[in-house]
Amino acid sequence: DGDLKFSLESVKKLKELMDENRHINPRMVVSAVSYSPCDEKDLPEEFQPVCKREDASMIFERLNLAVRETDLCEICANAACAGCF
């Protein structure tokens, strides 16, 4: 994401955390706008610097979108990959 780089496995873990939050009963959850993966104890350590940024929620959402496709090959999920469909 821009000049930030994260391992694919960490981004997949981020997606799992964000997806778990979205599937909880809506009456039990504070609005999705106030949700932050930074509050998750299982958030990979490499995301801790992102949590200190004002644009953290946008970064996390873009990373989540990057691995949204379940059949996306791991090579194509890498932003440096060229020629993927």
Tab-separated table of C-alpha atoms in Angstrom:
chain	number	residue	atom	x	y	z
A	1	ASP	CA	0.000	0.000	0.000
A	2	GLY	CA	1.961	3.000	-1.256
A	3	ASP	CA	5.413	2.843	0.297
A	4	LEU	CA	4.267	0.294	2.905
A	5	LYS	CA	4.949	-3.419	2.405
A	6	PHE	CA	3.407	-6.344	4.247
A	7	SER	CA	3.669	-10.108	3.924
A	8	LEU	CA	0.814	-11.845	2.150
A	9	GLU	CA	0.235	-14.087	5.171
A	10	SER	CA	-0.191	-11.046	7.428
A	11	VAL	CA	-2.643	-9.454	5.010
A	12	LYS	CA	-4.631	-12.706	4.908
A	13	LYS	CA	-4.734	-12.688	8.729
A	14	LEU	CA	-5.930	-9.067	8.621
A	15	LYS	CA	-8.720	-10.090	6.244
A	16	GLU	CA	-9.780	-12.889	8.614
A	17	LEU	CA	-9.935	-10.459	11.539
A	18	MET	CA	-11.922	-7.899	9.564
A	19	ASP	CA	-14.295	-10.551	8.175
A	20	GLU	CA	-14.931	-11.967	11.662
A	21	ASN	CA	-15.970	-8.521	12.846
A	22	ARG	CA	-18.421	-8.134	9.950
A	23	HIS	CA	-20.172	-11.452	10.624
A	24	ILE	CA	-21.071	-10.795	14.249
A	25	ASN	CA	-24.664	-9.951	15.105
A	26	PRO	CA	-25.020	-6.230	14.231
A	27	ARG	CA	-26.791	-5.489	17.523
A	28	MET	CA	-23.738	-6.703	19.414
A	29	VAL	CA	-21.190	-4.653	17.489
A	30	VAL	CA	-20.316	-1.010	17.656
A	31	SER	CA	-20.664	0.458	14.176
A	32	ALA	CA	-18.213	-0.732	11.542
A	33	VAL	CA	-16.987	2.837	11.202
A	34	SER	CA	-15.551	2.738	14.714
A	35	TYR	CA	-14.059	-0.764	14.304
A	36	SER	CA	-10.290	-0.905	14.081
A	37	PRO	CA	-8.185	-4.025	13.535
A	38	CYS	CA	-5.688	-2.330	15.877
A	39	ASP	CA	-7.939	-3.391	18.762
A	40	GLU	CA	-7.474	-7.070	17.852
A	41	LYS	CA	-4.971	-8.973	19.992
A	42	ASP	CA	-4.202	-11.279	17.032
A	43	LEU	CA	-3.255	-8.445	14.655
A	44	PRO	CA	0.157	-9.267	13.138
A	45	GLU	CA	2.972	-7.214	14.664
A	46	GLU	CA	3.995	-5.709	11.330
A	47	PHE	CA	0.742	-3.693	11.291
A	48	GLN	CA	1.486	-1.885	14.574
A	49	PRO	CA	3.156	1.111	12.816
A	50	VAL	CA	0.019	1.472	10.652
A	51	CYS	CA	-2.120	1.735	13.796
A	52	LYS	CA	-0.300	4.946	14.685
A	53	ARG	CA	-1.254	6.617	11.398
A	54	GLU	CA	-4.336	8.757	10.855
A	55	ASP	CA	-5.115	6.925	7.603
A	56	ALA	CA	-4.924	3.455	9.199
A	57	SER	CA	-8.561	2.540	8.449
A	58	MET	CA	-8.111	3.323	4.739
A	59	ILE	CA	-4.884	1.304	4.577
A	60	PHE	CA	-6.522	-1.689	6.262
A	61	GLU	CA	-9.528	-1.520	3.936
A	62	ARG	CA	-7.316	-1.411	0.815
A	63	LEU	CA	-5.288	-4.381	2.065
A	64	ASN	CA	-8.496	-6.276	2.802
A	65	LEU	CA	-9.729	-5.582	-0.733
A	66	ALA	CA	-6.409	-6.778	-2.170
A	67	VAL	CA	-7.040	-10.311	-0.895
A	68	ARG	CA	-10.839	-10.356	-1.207
A	69	GLU	CA	-10.890	-12.739	-4.206
A	70	THR	CA	-10.819	-16.281	-2.831
A	71	ASP	CA	-9.371	-17.758	-6.029
A	72	LEU	CA	-6.708	-15.080	-6.455
A	73	CYS	CA	-3.315	-16.712	-6.830
A	74	GLU	CA	-0.683	-15.668	-4.291
A	75	ILE	CA	1.603	-14.403	-7.036
A	76	CYS	CA	-1.101	-12.098	-8.423
A	77	ALA	CA	-1.891	-10.759	-4.970
A	78	ASN	CA	1.641	-9.371	-4.894
A	79	ALA	CA	1.548	-5.762	-6.069
A	80	ALA	CA	4.934	-6.194	-7.796
A	81	CYS	CA	3.543	-8.931	-10.041
A	82	ALA	CA	3.190	-7.969	-13.695
A	83	GLY	CA	1.023	-9.654	-16.291
A	84	CYS	CA	-1.558	-11.200	-13.972
A	85	PHE	CA	-5.162	-11.282	-15.141
